[in-house]
Amino acid sequence: MQSPAPVTSPVTVTVTGAAGQIAYALLFRIAAGEVFGRDTVVNLNLLEIPAATTAAEGVAMELQDAAFPLLGTVTVTDDAAVAFTGADAAFLVGAKPRGKGAERSELLADNGGVFGPQGKAIAANAHSGVRVLVVGNPANTNAAIAAAAGGLPAGSVTAMTRLDHNRALSQVAQRLGTPVAGLHRMTVWGNHSTTQFPDITELVDDTGRPLAEDLGGPEGTWNTDEFIPRVAKRGAEIISVRGSSSAASAASAAVDHMHDWVHGTPEGDWVSVVLPSDGSYGVPEGLMCSFPCRSVDGAWQIVQGLELSEVQRTRLDASVEELADEWSTVQELGLV
Ligand code: NAX
C-alpha cells in the first residue's frame, strides 16, 4: 500500500559540515520528517569544504539508500551560494576546530572566515524567512558573526544550547527518578561553554509544583557542586568516555531546536535558545546569549519577568562577560 501523499510544500534545508559526525546523525533525522513534520518533503543541500565533498557524496548516497518517503533532492556542494539557495532552514554545523596550542583569538579568527562568508551567502541566496541554527563552536559568537556579516534580520539566527538544556533535564530526571517528560522550565543561560549557567530555580513538574527544593535548593551542594559543573563539562566527559565528541545527542538537540522553532513549544513550558539579547535580564542588547525562550507563531520570544537572585545574577553575569569578551575580540580583529 502507498503512503499518503505529502500535503505541504517542500522545504529546502542546508546542512554545513555535512561529512562530519553530527551531520551523519542529523541528516537522517531531518530526512525522516522529524523536524518539519511527516507531511513535508525535504530537499537537502549539503555544504562541505572541497576536501570533504567526496565523503559528503557518500552520505548523500546513504540518504538515498534509506528510501525516505519525504526526501526530495540531495545536493552536495562546496559553494555556499549554491548550498543556501532557497533555504528555508540552515544548520551551520561545520566549523574550524581549535588547533593544538591555538589562542582563542585564532579560533575566533578562523571561524570568522567561515561564518562571515556563510552569513553573507545566506543573506544573498536563502529564503527571506530562513531560520538559521549555529551548532559549530564557538556557537554563540559564530552566530553573531554570521548575523552581522549578512545583515540578517534579528530573530533569524540562533545558536544551540539545547544540548546543554537536554543534558540538564536528564541529570535532574536521574536524580529525582522521574521521566524527563515530567520536567518543565529548565533554563540554560549564557554562553555554550563551561561558563554556562544551567538553572533549576524555575523547574516544575506536570502539576506546576516547584522542584528546586527536592534537589536541595538552588544553593544546595547537589546543584552547585554536582549538577552545574557536570552539565557545563558534559562535553568533555563524553569525549573522555566515548573517545570522541557528542554527535548523536548534539544532532538530537538540533532536531529539537528547529522542530520547536517551526512547530512551537508546549503551553506553559520553555526551552533554552541562543539569540540576540533585547536587553532582557540586563544582558547587553545584541549579545548572542542563551535565554529561556518560547516559540510562538514560528518565532522565538524570551520569557520575561523571572526574578533573578543575587547568585543567579552573578552566574549569568560571568557567562555574559565571557561572551562580551569574545565579541570584543571579533571586533578588534575586524572580523565583521
Ligand atoms: P566533525 O569534525 O566531525 O565535522 C565537521 C565538518 O565540518 C567536517 O567534515 C569539516 O570538513 C566541515 N567543515 C569545516 N569547515 C567548513 C566550512 N567552511 N563549510 C562547510 N563545512 C565545513 O565535527 P562534529 O563532531 O560534526 O562537530 C561540528 C561542530 O559542532 C564542532 O564545531 C563542535 O565543536 C560543535 N559542537 C557543538 C555543540 C553545541 O551544543 N552547540 C555540541 C556538539 C559539538 O561539540
GROMACS .gro file of C-alpha atoms and ligand atoms in nm:
model
  381
    1MET     CA    1   0.000   0.000   0.000
    2GLN     CA    2   0.126   0.350  -0.082
    3SER     CA    3   0.181   0.605   0.198
    4PRO     CA    4  -0.046   0.911   0.181
    5ALA     CA    5   0.093   1.191  -0.037
    6PRO     CA    6   0.263   1.480   0.149
    7VAL     CA    7   0.035   1.781   0.186
    8THR     CA    8   0.262   2.082   0.245
    9SER     CA    9   0.513   2.244   0.006
   10PRO     CA   10   0.868   2.111   0.017
   11VAL     CA   11   1.124   2.284   0.237
   12THR     CA   12   1.487   2.337   0.145
   13VAL     CA   13   1.731   2.267   0.425
   14THR     CA   14   2.104   2.340   0.421
   15VAL     CA   15   2.341   2.147   0.646
   16THR     CA   16   2.706   2.254   0.663
   17GLY     CA   17   2.978   2.019   0.782
   18ALA     CA   18   2.779   1.751   0.604
   19ALA     CA   19   3.054   1.490   0.610
   20GLY     CA   20   3.110   1.531   0.984
   21GLN     CA   21   2.996   1.332   1.286
   22ILE     CA   22   2.696   1.542   1.388
   23ALA     CA   23   2.563   1.572   1.034
   24TYR     CA   24   2.582   1.194   0.997
   25ALA     CA   25   2.315   1.164   1.266
   26LEU     CA   26   2.129   1.488   1.188
   27LEU     CA   27   2.068   1.444   0.816
   28PHE     CA   28   1.887   1.113   0.857
   29ARG     CA   29   1.651   1.253   1.118
   30ILE     CA   30   1.569   1.555   0.904
   31ALA     CA   31   1.507   1.327   0.605
   32ALA     CA   32   1.281   1.108   0.821
   33GLY     CA   33   1.050   1.405   0.879
   34GLU     CA   34   1.135   1.462   1.245
   35VAL     CA   35   1.191   1.836   1.211
   36PHE     CA   36   0.940   1.971   0.961
   37GLY     CA   37   0.669   1.710   1.000
   38ARG     CA   38   0.571   1.380   0.848
   39ASP     CA   39   0.379   1.550   0.566
   40THR     CA   40   0.659   1.774   0.438
   41VAL     CA   41   0.906   1.689   0.164
   42VAL     CA   42   1.261   1.800   0.241
   43ASN     CA   43   1.522   1.897  -0.018
   44LEU     CA   44   1.868   1.874   0.139
   45ASN     CA   45   2.168   2.087   0.043
   46LEU     CA   46   2.494   1.955   0.188
   47LEU     CA   47   2.781   2.204   0.215
   48GLU     CA   48   3.137   2.086   0.274
   49ILE     CA   49   3.490   2.208   0.218
   50PRO     CA   50   3.638   2.078  -0.111
   51ALA     CA   51   3.846   1.811   0.065
   52ALA     CA   52   3.533   1.655   0.215
   53THR     CA   53   3.280   1.676  -0.069
   54THR     CA   54   3.352   1.317  -0.175
   55ALA     CA   55   3.276   1.196   0.176
   56ALA     CA   56   2.958   1.408   0.171
   57GLU     CA   57   2.863   1.238  -0.158
   58GLY     CA   58   2.887   0.910   0.030
   59VAL     CA   59   2.645   1.042   0.293
   60ALA     CA   60   2.411   1.154   0.014
   61MET     CA   61   2.423   0.801  -0.132
   62GLU     CA   62   2.325   0.657   0.206
   63LEU     CA   63   2.041   0.907   0.237
   64GLN     CA   64   1.911   0.786  -0.097
   65ASP     CA   65   1.956   0.423   0.007
   66ALA     CA   66   1.737   0.481   0.311
   67ALA     CA   67   1.444   0.547   0.070
   68PHE     CA   68   1.286   0.810   0.294
   69PRO     CA   69   0.938   0.882   0.157
   70LEU     CA   70   0.980   1.252   0.241
   71LEU     CA   71   1.326   1.305   0.093
   72GLY     CA   72   1.330   1.515  -0.223
   73THR     CA   73   1.657   1.625  -0.382
   74VAL     CA   74   2.001   1.593  -0.223
   75THR     CA   75   2.266   1.837  -0.347
   76VAL     CA   76   2.631   1.820  -0.241
   77THR     CA   77   2.843   2.128  -0.297
   78ASP     CA   78   3.141   2.328  -0.174
   79ASP     CA   79   2.982   2.652  -0.293
   80ALA     CA   80   2.793   2.838  -0.019
   81ALA     CA   81   2.586   3.032  -0.275
   82VAL     CA   82   2.455   2.704  -0.415
   83ALA     CA   83   2.407   2.547  -0.073
   84PHE     CA   84   2.194   2.831   0.063
   85THR     CA   85   1.985   2.894  -0.249
   86GLY     CA   86   1.620   2.895  -0.148
   87ALA     CA   87   1.700   2.766   0.203
   88ASP     CA   88   1.409   2.773   0.448
   89ALA     CA   89   1.630   2.642   0.727
   90ALA     CA   90   2.005   2.613   0.774
   91PHE     CA   91   2.200   2.409   1.026
   92LEU     CA   92   2.552   2.556   1.043
   93VAL     CA   93   2.738   2.260   1.187
   94GLY     CA   94   3.078   2.279   1.014
   95ALA     CA   95   3.336   2.490   1.194
   96LYS     CA   96   3.712   2.519   1.228
   97PRO     CA   97   3.823   2.321   1.534
   98ARG     CA   98   4.073   2.476   1.773
   99GLY     CA   99   4.423   2.386   1.659
  100LYS     CA  100   4.671   2.242   1.912
  101GLY     CA  101   4.801   2.525   2.129
  102ALA     CA  102   4.599   2.784   1.935
  103GLU     CA  103   4.490   3.102   2.113
  104ARG     CA  104   4.121   3.174   2.150
  105SER     CA  105   4.165   3.473   1.919
  106GLU     CA  106   4.300   3.239   1.647
  107LEU     CA  107   3.993   3.018   1.688
  108LEU     CA  108   3.767   3.322   1.653
  109ALA     CA  109   3.960   3.446   1.350
  110ASP     CA  110   3.942   3.104   1.181
  111ASN     CA  111   3.570   3.085   1.240
  112GLY     CA  112   3.515   3.443   1.130
  113GLY     CA  113   3.648   3.321   0.797
  114VAL     CA  114   3.379   3.051   0.790
  115PHE     CA  115   3.073   3.218   0.940
  116GLY     CA  116   3.117   3.567   0.790
  117PRO     CA  117   3.102   3.443   0.429
  118GLN     CA  118   2.825   3.198   0.516
  119GLY     CA  119   2.616   3.479   0.671
  120LYS     CA  120   2.660   3.679   0.350
  121ALA     CA  121   2.573   3.377   0.134
  122ILE     CA  122   2.257   3.321   0.339
  123ALA     CA  123   2.154   3.686   0.300
  124ALA     CA  124   2.210   3.672  -0.075
  125ASN     CA  125   2.055   3.335  -0.151
  126ALA     CA  126   1.827   3.197   0.119
  127HIS     CA  127   1.451   3.236   0.154
  128SER     CA  128   1.365   3.565   0.331
  129GLY     CA  129   1.215   3.380   0.628
  130VAL     CA  130   1.513   3.147   0.671
  131ARG     CA  131   1.573   3.002   1.016
  132VAL     CA  132   1.942   2.957   1.098
  133LEU     CA  133   2.076   2.738   1.379
  134VAL     CA  134   2.450   2.758   1.451
  135VAL     CA  135   2.592   2.443   1.609
  136GLY     CA  136   2.964   2.483   1.524
  137ASN     CA  137   3.172   2.621   1.808
  138PRO     CA  138   3.218   2.879   1.950
  139ALA     CA  139   2.848   2.869   1.868
  140ASN     CA  140   2.720   3.195   2.021
  141THR     CA  141   2.989   3.410   1.866
  142ASN     CA  142   2.983   3.226   1.532
  143ALA     CA  143   2.610   3.303   1.518
  144ALA     CA  144   2.679   3.667   1.597
  145ILE     CA  145   2.938   3.681   1.317
  146ALA     CA  146   2.703   3.524   1.062
  147ALA     CA  147   2.416   3.755   1.158
  148ALA     CA  148   2.633   4.069   1.150
  149ALA     CA  149   2.821   3.984   0.830
  150GLY     CA  150   2.500   3.901   0.645
  151GLY     CA  151   2.293   4.182   0.798
  152LEU     CA  152   2.039   3.909   0.871
  153PRO     CA  153   1.717   4.011   1.049
  154ALA     CA  154   1.716   3.976   1.428
  155GLY     CA  155   1.534   3.659   1.511
  156SER     CA  156   1.656   3.467   1.207
  157VAL     CA  157   1.989   3.350   1.350
  158THR     CA  158   2.015   3.141   1.667
  159ALA     CA  159   2.276   2.915   1.824
  160MET     CA  160   2.241   2.593   2.015
  161THR     CA  161   2.228   2.543   2.390
  162ARG     CA  162   1.953   2.284   2.352
  163LEU     CA  163   2.206   2.005   2.409
  164ASP     CA  164   2.303   2.165   2.741
  165HIS     CA  165   1.932   2.206   2.819
  166ASN     CA  166   1.862   1.839   2.742
  167ARG     CA  167   2.164   1.729   2.942
  168ALA     CA  168   2.035   1.933   3.237
  169LEU     CA  169   1.687   1.778   3.214
  170SER     CA  170   1.837   1.432   3.200
  171GLN     CA  171   2.058   1.489   3.507
  172VAL     CA  172   1.758   1.610   3.709
  173ALA     CA  173   1.539   1.323   3.588
  174GLN     CA  174   1.802   1.072   3.701
  175ARG     CA  175   1.839   1.246   4.036
  176LEU     CA  176   1.463   1.251   4.105
  177GLY     CA  177   1.389   0.916   3.940
  178THR     CA  178   1.125   1.075   3.715
  179PRO     CA  179   1.092   1.082   3.337
  180VAL     CA  180   1.226   1.393   3.158
  181ALA     CA  181   0.878   1.441   3.012
  182GLY     CA  182   0.757   1.543   3.359
  183LEU     CA  183   1.010   1.827   3.396
  184HIS     CA  184   0.943   2.179   3.274
  185ARG     CA  185   1.100   2.525   3.278
  186MET     CA  186   1.467   2.434   3.282
  187THR     CA  187   1.693   2.719   3.170
  188VAL     CA  188   2.049   2.733   3.044
  189TRP     CA  189   2.171   3.092   3.049
  190GLY     CA  190   2.473   3.248   2.878
  191ASN     CA  191   2.742   3.101   2.658
  192HIS     CA  192   2.763   2.746   2.519
  193SER     CA  193   3.086   2.698   2.713
  194THR     CA  194   3.190   2.596   3.062
  195THR     CA  195   3.069   2.934   3.195
  196GLN     CA  196   2.709   2.844   3.102
  197PHE     CA  197   2.456   2.854   3.384
  198PRO     CA  198   2.213   2.560   3.393
  199ASP     CA  199   1.942   2.688   3.626
  200ILE     CA  200   1.692   2.474   3.822
  201THR     CA  201   1.529   2.768   4.002
  202GLU     CA  202   1.206   2.771   3.798
  203LEU     CA  203   1.185   2.397   3.740
  204VAL     CA  204   0.835   2.250   3.792
  205ASP     CA  205   0.664   1.913   3.746
  206ASP     CA  206   0.348   1.838   3.544
  207THR     CA  207   0.127   1.983   3.818
  208GLY     CA  208   0.326   2.307   3.834
  209ARG     CA  209   0.488   2.211   4.166
  210PRO     CA  210   0.837   2.366   4.204
  211LEU     CA  211   1.114   2.107   4.215
  212ALA     CA  212   1.425   2.303   4.318
  213GLU     CA  213   1.380   2.216   4.688
  214ASP     CA  214   1.354   1.844   4.605
  215LEU     CA  215   1.703   1.886   4.459
  216GLY     CA  216   1.839   2.050   4.774
  217GLY     CA  217   1.762   2.405   4.658
  218PRO     CA  218   1.946   2.637   4.418
  219GLU     CA  219   2.230   2.680   4.666
  220GLY     CA  220   2.239   2.320   4.781
  221THR     CA  221   2.554   2.117   4.728
  222TRP     CA  222   2.400   1.886   4.467
  223ASN     CA  223   2.315   2.185   4.248
  224THR     CA  224   2.634   2.383   4.297
  225ASP     CA  225   2.893   2.105   4.328
  226GLU     CA  226   2.749   1.833   4.106
  227PHE     CA  227   2.476   1.947   3.869
  228ILE     CA  228   2.607   2.278   3.736
  229PRO     CA  229   2.968   2.164   3.677
  230ARG     CA  230   2.857   1.827   3.537
  231VAL     CA  231   2.624   1.982   3.278
  232ALA     CA  232   2.876   2.252   3.189
  233LYS     CA  233   3.155   1.997   3.143
  234ARG     CA  234   2.947   1.715   2.997
  235GLY     CA  235   3.104   1.761   2.652
  236ALA     CA  236   3.449   1.683   2.794
  237GLU     CA  237   3.308   1.391   2.993
  238ILE     CA  238   3.162   1.239   2.675
  239ILE     CA  239   3.495   1.278   2.495
  240SER     CA  240   3.684   1.108   2.778
  241VAL     CA  241   3.445   0.812   2.789
  242ARG     CA  242   3.336   0.775   2.426
  243GLY     CA  243   3.668   0.873   2.273
  244SER     CA  244   3.509   1.136   2.050
  245SER     CA  245   3.277   1.429   2.095
  246SER     CA  246   2.898   1.423   2.132
  247ALA     CA  247   2.742   1.363   1.794
  248ALA     CA  248   2.406   1.183   1.810
  249SER     CA  249   2.295   1.380   2.118
  250ALA     CA  250   2.405   1.706   1.952
  251ALA     CA  251   2.209   1.613   1.639
  252SER     CA  252   1.909   1.526   1.851
  253ALA     CA  253   1.924   1.864   2.022
  254ALA     CA  254   1.946   2.037   1.683
  255VAL     CA  255   1.635   1.846   1.574
  256ASP     CA  256   1.455   1.955   1.893
  257HIS     CA  257   1.559   2.320   1.848
  258MET     CA  258   1.444   2.350   1.487
  259HIS     CA  259   1.131   2.142   1.548
  260ASP     CA  260   1.017   2.368   1.829
  261TRP     CA  261   1.104   2.683   1.632
  262VAL     CA  262   0.878   2.566   1.349
  263HIS     CA  263   0.602   2.395   1.549
  264GLY     CA  264   0.603   2.585   1.883
  265THR     CA  265   0.688   2.497   2.244
  266PRO     CA  266   0.433   2.327   2.469
  267GLU     CA  267   0.197   2.555   2.662
  268GLY     CA  268   0.348   2.663   2.993
  269ASP     CA  269   0.697   2.534   2.915
  270TRP     CA  270   1.009   2.684   2.763
  271VAL     CA  271   1.346   2.577   2.624
  272SER     CA  272   1.694   2.731   2.604
  273VAL     CA  273   1.793   2.919   2.289
  274VAL     CA  274   2.085   3.145   2.200
  275LEU     CA  275   1.955   3.459   2.031
  276PRO     CA  276   2.043   3.829   2.026
  277SER     CA  277   1.957   3.991   2.359
  278ASP     CA  278   1.687   4.257   2.355
  279GLY     CA  279   1.827   4.385   2.686
  280SER     CA  280   1.628   4.132   2.892
  281TYR     CA  281   1.778   4.036   3.228
  282GLY     CA  282   2.044   4.306   3.193
  283VAL     CA  283   2.222   4.126   2.907
  284PRO     CA  284   2.363   4.392   2.672
  285GLU     CA  285   2.144   4.438   2.367
  286GLY     CA  286   2.258   4.241   2.064
  287LEU     CA  287   2.479   3.997   2.254
  288MET     CA  288   2.411   3.637   2.143
  289CYS     CA  289   2.316   3.481   2.474
  290SER     CA  290   2.117   3.177   2.586
  291PHE     CA  291   1.781   3.260   2.745
  292PRO     CA  292   1.463   3.077   2.841
  293CYS     CA  293   1.250   3.106   2.527
  294ARG     CA  294   0.908   3.015   2.394
  295SER     CA  295   0.833   2.963   2.029
  296VAL     CA  296   0.511   3.142   1.939
  297ASP     CA  297   0.374   3.165   1.584
  298GLY     CA  298   0.705   3.046   1.445
  299ALA     CA  299   0.926   3.299   1.628
  300TRP     CA  300   1.131   3.278   1.948
  301GLN     CA  301   1.036   3.504   2.238
  302ILE     CA  302   1.248   3.548   2.550
  303VAL     CA  303   1.047   3.456   2.861
  304GLN     CA  304   1.001   3.776   3.059
  305GLY     CA  305   0.958   3.859   3.425
  306LEU     CA  306   1.168   3.595   3.602
  307GLU     CA  307   1.314   3.723   3.928
  308LEU     CA  308   1.690   3.659   3.948
  309SER     CA  309   1.853   3.615   4.289
  310GLU     CA  310   2.195   3.767   4.352
  311VAL     CA  311   2.356   3.428   4.297
  312GLN     CA  312   2.174   3.370   3.968
  313ARG     CA  313   2.274   3.722   3.861
  314THR     CA  314   2.641   3.655   3.940
  315ARG     CA  315   2.640   3.329   3.743
  316LEU     CA  316   2.468   3.486   3.442
  317ASP     CA  317   2.700   3.789   3.454
  318ALA     CA  318   3.012   3.567   3.446
  319SER     CA  319   2.896   3.398   3.126
  320VAL     CA  320   2.783   3.727   2.972
  321GLU     CA  321   3.127   3.873   3.045
  322GLU     CA  322   3.288   3.588   2.851
  323LEU     CA  323   3.051   3.649   2.559
  324ALA     CA  324   3.125   4.021   2.560
  325ASP     CA  325   3.498   3.943   2.558
  326GLU     CA  326   3.457   3.711   2.259
  327TRP     CA  327   3.261   3.978   2.073
  328SER     CA  328   3.523   4.246   2.153
  329THR     CA  329   3.791   4.018   2.010
  330VAL     CA  330   3.583   3.969   1.694
  331GLN     CA  331   3.559   4.346   1.657
  332GLU     CA  332   3.927   4.408   1.737
  333LEU     CA  333   4.022   4.152   1.471
  334GLY     CA  334   3.792   4.327   1.222
  335LEU     CA  335   3.605   4.003   1.156
  336VAL     CA  336   3.272   4.178   1.091
  337NAX     P1  337   3.344   1.697   1.263
  337NAX     O1  338   3.487   1.740   1.267
  337NAX     O2  339   3.311   1.552   1.265
  337NAX     O3  340   3.276   1.760   1.133
  337NAX     C1  341   3.288   1.894   1.098
  337NAX     C2  342   3.276   1.901   0.947
  337NAX     O4  343   3.267   2.039   0.911
  337NAX     C3  344   3.395   1.842   0.872
  337NAX     O5  345   3.350   1.744   0.780
  337NAX     C4  346   3.456   1.962   0.803
  337NAX     O6  347   3.511   1.931   0.677
  337NAX     C5  348   3.335   2.054   0.789
  337NAX     N1  349   3.367   2.196   0.768
  337NAX     C6  350   3.469   2.268   0.821
  337NAX     N2  351   3.466   2.393   0.772
  337NAX     C7  352   3.360   2.401   0.688
  337NAX     C8  353   3.307   2.503   0.607
  337NAX     N3  354   3.366   2.623   0.599
  337NAX     N4  355   3.196   2.477   0.533
  337NAX     C9  356   3.140   2.354   0.537
  337NAX     N5  357   3.186   2.253   0.612
  337NAX    C10  358   3.295   2.276   0.686
  337NAX     O7  359   3.273   1.776   1.383
  337NAX     P2  360   3.132   1.745   1.452
  337NAX     O8  361   3.153   1.648   1.561
  337NAX     O9  362   3.030   1.717   1.348
  337NAX    O10  363   3.106   1.887   1.522
  337NAX    C11  364   3.077   2.001   1.447
  337NAX    C12  365   3.080   2.125   1.534
  337NAX    O11  366   2.980   2.117   1.636
  337NAX    C13  367   3.211   2.149   1.608
  337NAX    O12  368   3.245   2.286   1.599
  337NAX    C14  369   3.176   2.114   1.752
  337NAX    O13  370   3.260   2.181   1.844
  337NAX    C15  371   3.034   2.162   1.759
  337NAX     N6  372   2.951   2.114   1.869
  337NAX    C16  373   2.857   2.198   1.918
  337NAX    C17  374   2.768   2.160   2.016
  337NAX    C18  375   2.664   2.255   2.070
  337NAX    O14  376   2.595   2.215   2.163
  337NAX     N7  377   2.648   2.378   2.019
  337NAX    C19  378   2.777   2.025   2.077
  337NAX    C20  379   2.848   1.925   1.992
  337NAX    C21  380   2.967   1.978   1.918
  337NAX    O15  381   3.076   1.980   2.007
   0.00000   0.00000   0.00000
